[in-house]
Each structure stands twice: as C-alpha cells, then as structure tokens.
PDB file of C-alpha atoms in Angstrom:
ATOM      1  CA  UNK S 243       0.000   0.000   0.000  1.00 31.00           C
ATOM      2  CA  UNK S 244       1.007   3.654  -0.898  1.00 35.00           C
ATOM      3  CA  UNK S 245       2.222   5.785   1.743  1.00 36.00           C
ATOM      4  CA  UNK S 246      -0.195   8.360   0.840  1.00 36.00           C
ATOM      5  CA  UNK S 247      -3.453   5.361   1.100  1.00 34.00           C
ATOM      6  CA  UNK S 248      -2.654   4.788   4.818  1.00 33.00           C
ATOM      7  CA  UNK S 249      -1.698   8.687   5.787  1.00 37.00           C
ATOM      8  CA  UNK S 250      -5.361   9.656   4.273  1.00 36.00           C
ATOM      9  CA  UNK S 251      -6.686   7.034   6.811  1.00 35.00           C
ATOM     10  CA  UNK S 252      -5.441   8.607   9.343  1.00 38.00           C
ATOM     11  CA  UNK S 253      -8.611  10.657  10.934  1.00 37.00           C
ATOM     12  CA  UNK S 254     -10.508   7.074  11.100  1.00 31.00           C
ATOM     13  CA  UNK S 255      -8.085   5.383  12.752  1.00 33.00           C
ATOM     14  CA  UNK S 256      -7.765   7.331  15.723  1.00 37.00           C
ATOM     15  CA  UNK S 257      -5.905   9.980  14.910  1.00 44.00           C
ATOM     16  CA  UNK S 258      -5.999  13.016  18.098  1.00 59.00           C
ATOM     17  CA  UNK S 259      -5.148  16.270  18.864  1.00 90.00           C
ATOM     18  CA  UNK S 260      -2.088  15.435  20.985  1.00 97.00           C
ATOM     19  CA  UNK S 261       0.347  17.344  23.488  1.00 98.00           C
ATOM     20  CA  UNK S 262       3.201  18.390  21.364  1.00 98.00           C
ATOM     21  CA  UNK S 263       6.538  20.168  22.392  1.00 98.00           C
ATOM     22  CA  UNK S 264       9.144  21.351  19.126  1.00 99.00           C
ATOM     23  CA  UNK S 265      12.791  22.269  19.359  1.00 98.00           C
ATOM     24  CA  UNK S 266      15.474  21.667  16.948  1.00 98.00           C
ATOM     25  CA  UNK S 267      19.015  23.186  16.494  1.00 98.00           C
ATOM     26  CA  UNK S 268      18.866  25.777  13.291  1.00 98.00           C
ATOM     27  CA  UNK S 269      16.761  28.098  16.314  1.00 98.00           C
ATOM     28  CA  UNK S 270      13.630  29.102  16.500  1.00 98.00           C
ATOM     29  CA  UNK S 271      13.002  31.623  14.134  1.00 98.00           C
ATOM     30  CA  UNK S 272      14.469  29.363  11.199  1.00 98.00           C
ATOM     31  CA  UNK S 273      11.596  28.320   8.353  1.00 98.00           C
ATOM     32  CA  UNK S 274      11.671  24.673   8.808  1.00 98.00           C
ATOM     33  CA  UNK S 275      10.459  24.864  12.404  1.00 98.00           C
ATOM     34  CA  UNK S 276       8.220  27.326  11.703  1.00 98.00           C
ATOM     35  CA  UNK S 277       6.829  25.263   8.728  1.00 98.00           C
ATOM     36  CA  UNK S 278       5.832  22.153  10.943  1.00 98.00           C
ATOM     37  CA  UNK S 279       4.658  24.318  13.868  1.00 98.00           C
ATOM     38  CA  UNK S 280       1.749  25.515  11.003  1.00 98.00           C
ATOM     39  CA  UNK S 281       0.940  22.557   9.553  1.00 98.00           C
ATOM     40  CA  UNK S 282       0.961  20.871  13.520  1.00 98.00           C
ATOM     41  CA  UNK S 283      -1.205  22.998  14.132  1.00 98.00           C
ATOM     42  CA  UNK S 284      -3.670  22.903  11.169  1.00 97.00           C
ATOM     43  CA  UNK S 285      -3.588  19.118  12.277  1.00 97.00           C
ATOM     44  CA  UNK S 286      -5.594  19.777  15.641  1.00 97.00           C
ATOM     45  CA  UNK S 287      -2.405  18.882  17.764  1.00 98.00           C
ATOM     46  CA  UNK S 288      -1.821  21.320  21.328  1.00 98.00           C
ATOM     47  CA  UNK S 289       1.617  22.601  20.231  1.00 98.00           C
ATOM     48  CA  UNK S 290       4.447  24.555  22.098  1.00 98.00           C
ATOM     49  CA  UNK S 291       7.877  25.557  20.485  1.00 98.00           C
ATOM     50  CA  UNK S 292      11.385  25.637  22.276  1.00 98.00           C
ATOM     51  CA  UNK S 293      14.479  25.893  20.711  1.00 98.00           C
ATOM     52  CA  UNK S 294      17.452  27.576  20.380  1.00 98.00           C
ATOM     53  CA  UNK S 295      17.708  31.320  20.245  1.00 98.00           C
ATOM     54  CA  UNK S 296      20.682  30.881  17.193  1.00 98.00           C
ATOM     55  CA  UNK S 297      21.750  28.743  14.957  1.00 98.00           C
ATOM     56  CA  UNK S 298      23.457  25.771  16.758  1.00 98.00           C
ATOM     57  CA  UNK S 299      24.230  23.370  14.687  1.00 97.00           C
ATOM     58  CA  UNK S 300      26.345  20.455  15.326  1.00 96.00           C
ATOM     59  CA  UNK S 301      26.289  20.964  18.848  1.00 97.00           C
ATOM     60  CA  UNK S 302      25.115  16.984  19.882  1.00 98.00           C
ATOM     61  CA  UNK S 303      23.600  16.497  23.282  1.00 98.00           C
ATOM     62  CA  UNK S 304      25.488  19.426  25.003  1.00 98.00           C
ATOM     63  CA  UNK S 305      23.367  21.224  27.909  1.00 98.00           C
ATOM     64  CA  UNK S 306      24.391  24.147  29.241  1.00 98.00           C
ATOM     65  CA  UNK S 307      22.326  26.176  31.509  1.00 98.00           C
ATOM     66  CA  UNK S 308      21.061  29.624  29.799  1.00 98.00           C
ATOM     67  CA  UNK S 309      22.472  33.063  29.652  1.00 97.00           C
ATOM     68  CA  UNK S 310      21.625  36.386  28.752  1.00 97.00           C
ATOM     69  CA  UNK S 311      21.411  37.662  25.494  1.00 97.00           C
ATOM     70  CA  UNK S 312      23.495  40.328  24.673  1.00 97.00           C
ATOM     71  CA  UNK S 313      22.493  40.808  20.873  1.00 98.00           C
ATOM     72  CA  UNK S 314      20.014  40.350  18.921  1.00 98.00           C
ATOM     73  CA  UNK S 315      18.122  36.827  18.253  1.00 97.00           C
ATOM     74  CA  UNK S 316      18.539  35.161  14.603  1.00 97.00           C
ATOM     75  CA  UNK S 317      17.392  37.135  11.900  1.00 98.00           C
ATOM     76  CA  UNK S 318      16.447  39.636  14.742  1.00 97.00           C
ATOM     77  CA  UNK S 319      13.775  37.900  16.016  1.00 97.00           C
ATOM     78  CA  UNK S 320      14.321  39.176  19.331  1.00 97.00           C
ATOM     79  CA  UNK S 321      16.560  42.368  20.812  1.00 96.00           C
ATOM     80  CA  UNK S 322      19.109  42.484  22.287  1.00 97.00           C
ATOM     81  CA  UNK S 323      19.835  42.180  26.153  1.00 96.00           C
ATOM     82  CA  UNK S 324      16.424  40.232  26.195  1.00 95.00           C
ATOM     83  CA  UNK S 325      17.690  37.839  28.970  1.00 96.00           C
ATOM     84  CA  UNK S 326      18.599  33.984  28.905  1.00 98.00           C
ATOM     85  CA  UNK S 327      14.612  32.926  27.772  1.00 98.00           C
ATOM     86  CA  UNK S 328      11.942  34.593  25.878  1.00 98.00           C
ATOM     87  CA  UNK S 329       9.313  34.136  23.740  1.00 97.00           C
ATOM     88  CA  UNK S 330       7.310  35.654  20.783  1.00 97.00           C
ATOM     89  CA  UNK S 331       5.488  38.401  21.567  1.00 93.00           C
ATOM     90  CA  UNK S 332       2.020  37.853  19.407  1.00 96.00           C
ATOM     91  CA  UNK S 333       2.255  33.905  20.062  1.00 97.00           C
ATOM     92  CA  UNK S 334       3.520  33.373  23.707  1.00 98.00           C
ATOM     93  CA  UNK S 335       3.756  29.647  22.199  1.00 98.00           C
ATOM     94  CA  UNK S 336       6.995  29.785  20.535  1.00 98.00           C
ATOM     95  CA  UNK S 337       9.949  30.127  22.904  1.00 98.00           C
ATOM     96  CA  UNK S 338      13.846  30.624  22.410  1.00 98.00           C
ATOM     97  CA  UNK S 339      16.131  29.309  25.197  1.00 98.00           C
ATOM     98  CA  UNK S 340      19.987  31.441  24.656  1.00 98.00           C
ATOM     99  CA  UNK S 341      21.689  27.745  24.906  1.00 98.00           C
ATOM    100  CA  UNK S 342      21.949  24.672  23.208  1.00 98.00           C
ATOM    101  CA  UNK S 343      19.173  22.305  21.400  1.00 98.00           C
ATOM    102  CA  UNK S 344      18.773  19.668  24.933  1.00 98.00           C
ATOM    103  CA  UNK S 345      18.899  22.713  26.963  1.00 98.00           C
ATOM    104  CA  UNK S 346      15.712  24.504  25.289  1.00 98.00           C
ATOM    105  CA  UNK S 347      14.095  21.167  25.121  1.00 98.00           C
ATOM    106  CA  UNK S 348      14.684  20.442  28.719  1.00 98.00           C
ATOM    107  CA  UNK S 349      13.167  23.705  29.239  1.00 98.00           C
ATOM    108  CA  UNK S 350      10.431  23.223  27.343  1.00 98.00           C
ATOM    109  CA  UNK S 351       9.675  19.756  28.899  1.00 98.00           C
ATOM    110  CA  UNK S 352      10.074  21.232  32.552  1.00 98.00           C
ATOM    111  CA  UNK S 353       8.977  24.825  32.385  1.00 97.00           C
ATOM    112  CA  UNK S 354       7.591  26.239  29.199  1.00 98.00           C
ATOM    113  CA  UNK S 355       4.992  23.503  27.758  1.00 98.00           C
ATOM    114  CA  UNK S 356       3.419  22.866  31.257  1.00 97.00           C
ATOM    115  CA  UNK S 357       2.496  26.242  31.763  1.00 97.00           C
ATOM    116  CA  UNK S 358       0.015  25.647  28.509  1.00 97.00           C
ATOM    117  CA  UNK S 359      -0.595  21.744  29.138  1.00 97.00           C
ATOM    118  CA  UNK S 360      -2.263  22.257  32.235  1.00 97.00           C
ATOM    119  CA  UNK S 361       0.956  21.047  34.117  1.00 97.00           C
ATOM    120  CA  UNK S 362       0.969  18.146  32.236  1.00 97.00           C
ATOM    121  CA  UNK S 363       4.193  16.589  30.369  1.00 97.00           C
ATOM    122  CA  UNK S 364       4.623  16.661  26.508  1.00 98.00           C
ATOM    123  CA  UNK S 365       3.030  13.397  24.760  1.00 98.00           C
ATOM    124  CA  UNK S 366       5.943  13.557  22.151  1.00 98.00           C
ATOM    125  CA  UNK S 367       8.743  15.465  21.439  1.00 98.00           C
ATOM    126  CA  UNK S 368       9.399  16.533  17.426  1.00 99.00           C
ATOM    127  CA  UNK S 369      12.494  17.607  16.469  1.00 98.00           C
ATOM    128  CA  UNK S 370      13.167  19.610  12.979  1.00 98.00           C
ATOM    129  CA  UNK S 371      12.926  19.086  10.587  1.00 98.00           C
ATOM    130  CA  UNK S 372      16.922  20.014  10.237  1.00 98.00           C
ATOM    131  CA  UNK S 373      18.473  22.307   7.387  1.00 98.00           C
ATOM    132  CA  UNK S 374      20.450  19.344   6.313  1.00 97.00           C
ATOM    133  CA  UNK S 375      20.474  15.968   6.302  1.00 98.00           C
ATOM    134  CA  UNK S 376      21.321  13.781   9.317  1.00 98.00           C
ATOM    135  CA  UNK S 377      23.062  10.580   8.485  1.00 97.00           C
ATOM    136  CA  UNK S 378      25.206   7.848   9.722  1.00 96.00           C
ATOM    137  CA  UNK S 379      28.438   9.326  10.681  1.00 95.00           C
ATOM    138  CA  UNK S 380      26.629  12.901  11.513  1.00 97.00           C
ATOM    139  CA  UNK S 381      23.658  11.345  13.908  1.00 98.00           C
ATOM    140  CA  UNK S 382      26.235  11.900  17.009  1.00 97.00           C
ATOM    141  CA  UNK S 383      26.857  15.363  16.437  1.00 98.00           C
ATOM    142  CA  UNK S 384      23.587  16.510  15.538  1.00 98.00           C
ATOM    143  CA  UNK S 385      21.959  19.130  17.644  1.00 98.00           C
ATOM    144  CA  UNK S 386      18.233  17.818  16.085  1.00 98.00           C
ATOM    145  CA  UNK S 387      19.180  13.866  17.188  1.00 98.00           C
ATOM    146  CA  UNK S 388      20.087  15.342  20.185  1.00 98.00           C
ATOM    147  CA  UNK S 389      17.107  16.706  21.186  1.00 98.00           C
ATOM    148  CA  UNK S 390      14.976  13.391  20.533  1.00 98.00           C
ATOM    149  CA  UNK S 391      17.720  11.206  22.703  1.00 98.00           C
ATOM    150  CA  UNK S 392      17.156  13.779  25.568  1.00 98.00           C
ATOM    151  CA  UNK S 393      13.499  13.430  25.314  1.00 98.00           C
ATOM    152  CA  UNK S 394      13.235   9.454  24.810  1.00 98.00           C
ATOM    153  CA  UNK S 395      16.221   8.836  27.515  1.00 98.00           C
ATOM    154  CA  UNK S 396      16.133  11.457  29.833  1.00 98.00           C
ATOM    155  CA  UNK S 397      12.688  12.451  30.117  1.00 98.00           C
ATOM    156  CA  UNK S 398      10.772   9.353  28.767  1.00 98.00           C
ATOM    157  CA  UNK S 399       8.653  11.238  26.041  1.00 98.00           C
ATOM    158  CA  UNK S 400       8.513   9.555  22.475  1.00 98.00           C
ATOM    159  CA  UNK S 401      10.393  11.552  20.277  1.00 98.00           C
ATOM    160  CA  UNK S 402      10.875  12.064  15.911  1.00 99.00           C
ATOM    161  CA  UNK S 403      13.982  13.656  14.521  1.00 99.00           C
ATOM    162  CA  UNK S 404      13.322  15.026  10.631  1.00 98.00           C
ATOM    163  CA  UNK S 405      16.134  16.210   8.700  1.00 98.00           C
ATOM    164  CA  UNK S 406      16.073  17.274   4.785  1.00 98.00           C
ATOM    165  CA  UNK S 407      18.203  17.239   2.260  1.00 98.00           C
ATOM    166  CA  UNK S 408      17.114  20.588   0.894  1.00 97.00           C
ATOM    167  CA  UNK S 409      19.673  22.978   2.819  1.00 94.00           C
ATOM    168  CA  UNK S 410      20.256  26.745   2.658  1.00 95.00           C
ATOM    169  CA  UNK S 411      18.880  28.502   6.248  1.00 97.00           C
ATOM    170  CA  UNK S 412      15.702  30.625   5.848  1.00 97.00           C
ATOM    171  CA  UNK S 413      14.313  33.048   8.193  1.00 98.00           C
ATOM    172  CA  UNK S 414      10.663  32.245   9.807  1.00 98.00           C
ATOM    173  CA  UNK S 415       8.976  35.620   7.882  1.00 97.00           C
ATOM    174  CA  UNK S 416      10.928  34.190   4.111  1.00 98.00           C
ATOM    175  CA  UNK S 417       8.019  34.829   1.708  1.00 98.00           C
ATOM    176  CA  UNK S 418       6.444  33.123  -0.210  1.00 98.00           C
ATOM    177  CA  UNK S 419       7.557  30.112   1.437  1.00 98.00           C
ATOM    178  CA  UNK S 420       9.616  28.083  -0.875  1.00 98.00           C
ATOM    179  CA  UNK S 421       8.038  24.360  -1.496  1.00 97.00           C
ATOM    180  CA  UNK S 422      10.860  22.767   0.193  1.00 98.00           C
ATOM    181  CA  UNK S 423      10.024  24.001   3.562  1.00 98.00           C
ATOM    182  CA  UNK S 424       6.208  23.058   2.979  1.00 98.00           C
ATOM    183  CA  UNK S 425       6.887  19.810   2.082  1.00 98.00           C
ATOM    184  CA  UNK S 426       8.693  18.683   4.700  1.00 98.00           C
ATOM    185  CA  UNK S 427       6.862  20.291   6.949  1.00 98.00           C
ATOM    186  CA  UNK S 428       3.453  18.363   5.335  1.00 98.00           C
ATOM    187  CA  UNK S 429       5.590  15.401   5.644  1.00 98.00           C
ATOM    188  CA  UNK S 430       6.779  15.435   8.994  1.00 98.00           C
ATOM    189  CA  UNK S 431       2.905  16.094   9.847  1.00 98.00           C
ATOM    190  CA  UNK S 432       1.797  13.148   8.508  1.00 98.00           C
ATOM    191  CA  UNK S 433       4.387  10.179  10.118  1.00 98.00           C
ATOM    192  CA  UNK S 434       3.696  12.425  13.145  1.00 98.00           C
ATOM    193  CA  UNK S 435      -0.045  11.316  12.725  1.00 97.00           C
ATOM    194  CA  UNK S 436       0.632   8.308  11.554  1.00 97.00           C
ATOM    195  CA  UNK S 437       2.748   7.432  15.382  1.00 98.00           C
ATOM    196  CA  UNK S 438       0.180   8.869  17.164  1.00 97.00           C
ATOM    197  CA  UNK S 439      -2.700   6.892  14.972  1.00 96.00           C
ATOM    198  CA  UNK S 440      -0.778   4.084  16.176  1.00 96.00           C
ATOM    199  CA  UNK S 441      -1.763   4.590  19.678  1.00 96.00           C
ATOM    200  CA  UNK S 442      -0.032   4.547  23.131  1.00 96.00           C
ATOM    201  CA  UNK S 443       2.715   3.926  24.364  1.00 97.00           C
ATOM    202  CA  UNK S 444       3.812   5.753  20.612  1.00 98.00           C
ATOM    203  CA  UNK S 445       7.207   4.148  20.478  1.00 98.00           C
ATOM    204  CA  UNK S 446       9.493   1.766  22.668  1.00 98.00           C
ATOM    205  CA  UNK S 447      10.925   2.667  25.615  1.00 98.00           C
ATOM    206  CA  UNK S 448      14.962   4.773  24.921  1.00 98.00           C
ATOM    207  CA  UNK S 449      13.718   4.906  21.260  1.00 98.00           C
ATOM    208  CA  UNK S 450      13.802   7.390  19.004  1.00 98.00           C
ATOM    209  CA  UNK S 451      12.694   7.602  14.659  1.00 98.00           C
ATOM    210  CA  UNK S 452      15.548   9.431  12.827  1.00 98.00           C
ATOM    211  CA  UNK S 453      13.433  10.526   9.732  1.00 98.00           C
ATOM    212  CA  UNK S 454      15.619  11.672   6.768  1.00 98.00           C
ATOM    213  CA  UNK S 455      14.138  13.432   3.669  1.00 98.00           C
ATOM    214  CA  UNK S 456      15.767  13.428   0.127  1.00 98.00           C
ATOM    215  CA  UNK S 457      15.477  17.196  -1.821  1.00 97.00           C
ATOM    216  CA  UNK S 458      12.305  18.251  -2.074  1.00 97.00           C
ATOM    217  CA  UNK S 459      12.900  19.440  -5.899  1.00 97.00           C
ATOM    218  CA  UNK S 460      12.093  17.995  -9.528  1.00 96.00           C
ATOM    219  CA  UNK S 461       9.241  15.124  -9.077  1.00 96.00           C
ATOM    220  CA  UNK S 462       9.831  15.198  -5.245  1.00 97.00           C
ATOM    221  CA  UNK S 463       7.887  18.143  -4.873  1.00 97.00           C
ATOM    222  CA  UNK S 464       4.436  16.669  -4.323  1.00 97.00           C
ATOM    223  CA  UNK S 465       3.985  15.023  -0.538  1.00 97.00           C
ATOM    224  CA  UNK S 466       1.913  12.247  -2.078  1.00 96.00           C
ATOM    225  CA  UNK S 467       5.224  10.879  -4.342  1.00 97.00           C
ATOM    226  CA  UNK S 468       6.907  10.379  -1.415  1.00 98.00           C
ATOM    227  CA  UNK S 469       7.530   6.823   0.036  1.00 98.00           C
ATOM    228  CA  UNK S 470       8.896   5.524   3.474  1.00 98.00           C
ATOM    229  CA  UNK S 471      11.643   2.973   3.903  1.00 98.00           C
ATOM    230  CA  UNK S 472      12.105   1.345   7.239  1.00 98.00           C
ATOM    231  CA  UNK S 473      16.153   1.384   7.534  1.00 98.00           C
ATOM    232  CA  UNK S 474      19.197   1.448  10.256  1.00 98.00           C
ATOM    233  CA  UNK S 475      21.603   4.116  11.468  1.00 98.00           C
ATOM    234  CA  UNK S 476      25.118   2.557  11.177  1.00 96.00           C
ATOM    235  CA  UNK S 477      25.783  -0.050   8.885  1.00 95.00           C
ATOM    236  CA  UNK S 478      25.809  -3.522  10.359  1.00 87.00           C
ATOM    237  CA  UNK S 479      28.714  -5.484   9.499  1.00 87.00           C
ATOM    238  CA  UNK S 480      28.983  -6.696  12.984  1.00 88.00           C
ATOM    239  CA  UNK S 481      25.404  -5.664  14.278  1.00 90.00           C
ATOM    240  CA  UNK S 482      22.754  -8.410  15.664  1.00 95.00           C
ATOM    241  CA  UNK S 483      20.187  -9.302  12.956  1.00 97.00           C
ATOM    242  CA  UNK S 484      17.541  -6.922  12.392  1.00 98.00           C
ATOM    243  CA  UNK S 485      13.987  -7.278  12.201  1.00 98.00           C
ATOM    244  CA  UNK S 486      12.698  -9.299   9.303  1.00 98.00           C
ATOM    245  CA  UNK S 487      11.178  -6.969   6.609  1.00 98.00           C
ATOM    246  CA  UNK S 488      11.502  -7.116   2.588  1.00 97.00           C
ATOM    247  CA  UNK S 489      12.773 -10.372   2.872  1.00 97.00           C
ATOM    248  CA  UNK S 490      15.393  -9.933   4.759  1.00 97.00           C
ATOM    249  CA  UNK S 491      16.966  -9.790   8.137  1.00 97.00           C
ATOM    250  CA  UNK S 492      18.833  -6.669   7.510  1.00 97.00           C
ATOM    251  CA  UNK S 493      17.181  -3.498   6.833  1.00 98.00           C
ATOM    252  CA  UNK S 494      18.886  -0.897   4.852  1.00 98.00           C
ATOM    253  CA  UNK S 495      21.183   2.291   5.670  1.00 98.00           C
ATOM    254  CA  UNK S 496      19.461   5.086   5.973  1.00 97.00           C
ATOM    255  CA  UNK S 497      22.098   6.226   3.367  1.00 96.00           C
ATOM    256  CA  UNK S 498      21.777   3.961   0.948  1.00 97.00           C
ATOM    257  CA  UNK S 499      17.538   4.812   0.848  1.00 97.00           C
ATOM    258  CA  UNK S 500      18.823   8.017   0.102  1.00 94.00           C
ATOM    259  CA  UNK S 501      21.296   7.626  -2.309  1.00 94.00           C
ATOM    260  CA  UNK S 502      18.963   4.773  -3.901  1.00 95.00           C
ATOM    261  CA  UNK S 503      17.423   7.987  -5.493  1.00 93.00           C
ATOM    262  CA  UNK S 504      13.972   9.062  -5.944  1.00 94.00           C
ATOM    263  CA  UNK S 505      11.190  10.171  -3.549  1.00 98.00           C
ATOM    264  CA  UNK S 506      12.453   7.760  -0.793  1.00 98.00           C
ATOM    265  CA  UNK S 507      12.171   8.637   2.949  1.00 98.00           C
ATOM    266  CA  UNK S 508      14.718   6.829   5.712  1.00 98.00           C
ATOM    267  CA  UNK S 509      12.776   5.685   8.842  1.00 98.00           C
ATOM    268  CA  UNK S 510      15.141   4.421  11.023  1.00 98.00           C
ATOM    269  CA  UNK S 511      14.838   3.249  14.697  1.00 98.00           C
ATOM    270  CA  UNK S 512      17.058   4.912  17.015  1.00 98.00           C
ATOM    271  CA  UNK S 513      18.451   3.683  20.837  1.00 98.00           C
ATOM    272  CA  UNK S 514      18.693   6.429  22.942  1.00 98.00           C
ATOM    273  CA  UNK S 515      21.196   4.850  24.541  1.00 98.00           C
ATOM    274  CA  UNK S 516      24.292   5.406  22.159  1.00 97.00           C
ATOM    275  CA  UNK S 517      22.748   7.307  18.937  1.00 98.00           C
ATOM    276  CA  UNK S 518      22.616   4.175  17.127  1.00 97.00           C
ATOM    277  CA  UNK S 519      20.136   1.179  15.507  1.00 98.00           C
ATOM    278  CA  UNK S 520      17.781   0.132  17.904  1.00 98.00           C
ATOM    279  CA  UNK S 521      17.400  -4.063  18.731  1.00 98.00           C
ATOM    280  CA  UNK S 522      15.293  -5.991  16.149  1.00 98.00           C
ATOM    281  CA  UNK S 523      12.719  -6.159  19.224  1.00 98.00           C
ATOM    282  CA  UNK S 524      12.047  -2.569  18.721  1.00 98.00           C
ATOM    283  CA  UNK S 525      12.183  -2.395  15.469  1.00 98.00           C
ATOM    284  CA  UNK S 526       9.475  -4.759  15.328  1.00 98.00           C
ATOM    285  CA  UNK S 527       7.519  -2.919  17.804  1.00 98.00           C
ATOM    286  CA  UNK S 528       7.933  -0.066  15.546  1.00 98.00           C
ATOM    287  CA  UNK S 529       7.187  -1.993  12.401  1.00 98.00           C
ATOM    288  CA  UNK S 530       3.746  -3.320  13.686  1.00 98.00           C
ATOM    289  CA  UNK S 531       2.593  -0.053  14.301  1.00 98.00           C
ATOM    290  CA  UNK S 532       4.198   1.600  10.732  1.00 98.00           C
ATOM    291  CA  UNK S 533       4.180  -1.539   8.351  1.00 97.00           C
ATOM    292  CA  UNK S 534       1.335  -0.165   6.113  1.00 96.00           C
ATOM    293  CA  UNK S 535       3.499   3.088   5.517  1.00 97.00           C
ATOM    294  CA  UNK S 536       6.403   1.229   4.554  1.00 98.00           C
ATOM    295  CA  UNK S 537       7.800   0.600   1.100  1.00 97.00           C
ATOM    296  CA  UNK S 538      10.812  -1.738  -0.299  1.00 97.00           C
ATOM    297  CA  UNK S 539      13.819  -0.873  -2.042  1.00 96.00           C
ATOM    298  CA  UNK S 540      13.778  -2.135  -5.590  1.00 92.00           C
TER     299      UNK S 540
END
C-alpha cells in the first residue's frame, strides 16, 4: 500500500489532537520549524515551540544552563539584552532558550509547555525538521538527534527527529515560502499522525525515529510521491540481525535509501542509549505499528 493510502486514513483510525513540544538546532526563528509548527497545528495537535535562540548546529547532546542575550536573536527575532529565555510576543507559544538544542528542550519539557498543558508533560517530542540531512556518521553530532535522545532517555517522552536534504537557512517571515520548507513540513505532519494513529505507548521505551528526507525538488515536490523505507543508522557489518522486513533480516542504511534515489524517505529506529540502531525487538515494535506506511527498495 502507498504511503499516501494509509496517511489519508489517518482521521478514522484514531488519529488526536495530541500534546506536542518542538525544538530543533537551526533556532527558533528558522523556516523549517516554523513550517511544521503551522501545519501541527492545522492538524488539531496542542503545540508549544522551544528551541534555540541561534543557529546551533552540530552541537550533539550538550546542555548548558542559559544566559543572557546580549544581541540580537537570529534574523532579529528578538533584541538584544532580552535575557537567557523569551518568547514571541504575538504567540507566547513559541519560545527561544539562549543555549543549546537539549537545553531549550529540557526547558520546554520542565517549564515552558506545562504552563500551557495544564501542568501536564509533553506526549511527544518533534524535532526539525533540520536544514540538512542527518546521516550515519553525523547522527552523534547533531543538535536535532540530540534533542529526541534527551526526550526518549532522559525524560521518557517519544520523540521524531526530521532532517532534509534541501539545505540553505531561511528566516521564519521568508516569503512566499519556498516548497521545500512546505513539504517537509506536510511530511513530517503526517508520520507524526501516523505514530500517534498508532496509539499509546507511541514508540518503545529509549527509542527514538531518525526521519531523513531526500530534496524536495524535480518530481519530489508533491507530498503524495513520497515513500517511506524502514532502515538502520550505522551499517551492520557486525550488528545483531535486524527485524525481518523485505525479505530480509537486515534493513537498509538510511544512506543507501537516500542515495537509492527518488522520492524515498529513511525511517530508522534509534536507541537512545548510544545514537545508534535500535534491537530488532524494537524495530518490530515499531514496524507493527508503521508496516502499512512502509515501502521496499527495488
């Protein structure tokens, strides 16, 4: 079955408005975040954004407590001396922490979301979707993968790291919105449906999806060409089998989906534990609740 059959499903199975918290490491006021917050949104989910006041790229799981801001937010989203927190001043929902990626999504899980979930904790965490793909070798040092193992590990909240291909940074009031930034964020929306569809508990326990789109350019340009491939992190030359899918017991890179060409997205199950493939056990968890959004490479 299509991708695009079982994402249409979506409202009858079960689909609901759920407690989402967004960070990721380009900061705040970049167009990808800004993108998914929307189209979250649009989708009926109870959204709050935390992330990084500036660009932070690269910087992994560090967490360093706050400081004040001495100049001005990116793109000037915010002036300067505005202290080590702050938020937007039309939409008290989207909040930059002056820090790293895991320390404005620690703040968001501890102090910012509850203040508009009633005191309650985030359902899921979604991360992205990055300016840049997130591969293999990179998935230590990214800033976006690092939010999602803070969330799944240290706080316990299922978490979804996107990334896409399509770089170059944009600032959140770019206009008109170029069709990469749509895309992905339509994209993102839809496996972030499709997990929650799937019903409680979302995802395994120190388990994170590391979700990596090709360019959104030429034919992959329509959301509904897309389709999802259930692969790994690292390769695994010396890695315990993985869970049976396609005929085999070992699922693809998430590099070689990519590099496969075409409108192919990686899905690959993350542990928490060390940034890379997750047991077949989860996998299989994960595959139960996804299988009818997965496609085979050729």
């Amino acid at each position: 079955m299509r991708a695009q059959h079982i994402l249409s499903a979506l409202p009858i199975l079960g689909a609901h408005g759920a407690r989402i918290l967004q960070s990721n490491d380009d900061g705040w006021a970049e167009l990808y975040i800004r993108s998914l917050n929307e189209a979250l949104n649009e989708a009926g989910h109870d959204v709050v954004l935390s992330a990084p006041a500036e660009n932070k790229s690269g910087s992994g799981s560090t967490d360093v407590e706050p400081s004040p801001r001495t100049s001005a937010c990116q793109y000037d989203s915010c002036p300067a001396n505005s202290g080590p927190i702050g938020t937007n001043a039309t939409n008290t929902r989207l909040n930059w922490v002056n820090s790293f990626p895991v320390t404005s999504v620690r703040y968001g899980i501890d102090t910012i979301a509850p203040q508009f979930f009633n005191g309650q904790a985030p359902e899921l965490v979604v991360s992205g979707p990055n300016v840049g793909s997130n591969l293999f070798l990179s998935v230590p040092f990214s800033g976006t993968v690092g939010v999602a193992v803070y969330a799944s590990h240290e706080a316990g909240i299922p978490a979804l790291a996107f990334s896409g291909a399509s770089d170059g940074t944009l600032a959140f009031d770019t206009s008109p919105v170029p069709a990469r930034s749509t895309v992905y964020a339509q994209l993102a929306a839809r496996l972030t449906d499709a997990v929650l569809a799937a019903g409680a508990p979302y995802l395994p326990e120190d388990v994170w999806l590391n979700v990596n789109f090709p360019k959104a350019e030429g034919d992959c340009t329509d959301p509904a060409s897309f389709e999802w491939v259930l692969s790994r992190i690292n390769p695994g030359l010396f890695s315990e089998q993985d869970v049976e899918w396609c005929g085999s017991t070992r699922l693809p890179t998430e590099s070689s989906v990519i590099d496969a060409g075409g409108c192919r997205i990686s899905v690959s199950v993350g542990d928490s534990t060390d940034k890379t493939t997750a047991p077949a056990e989860k996998q299989a968890v994960v595959l139960e609740k996804l299988s009818s959004m997965f496609t085979c490479l050729p």
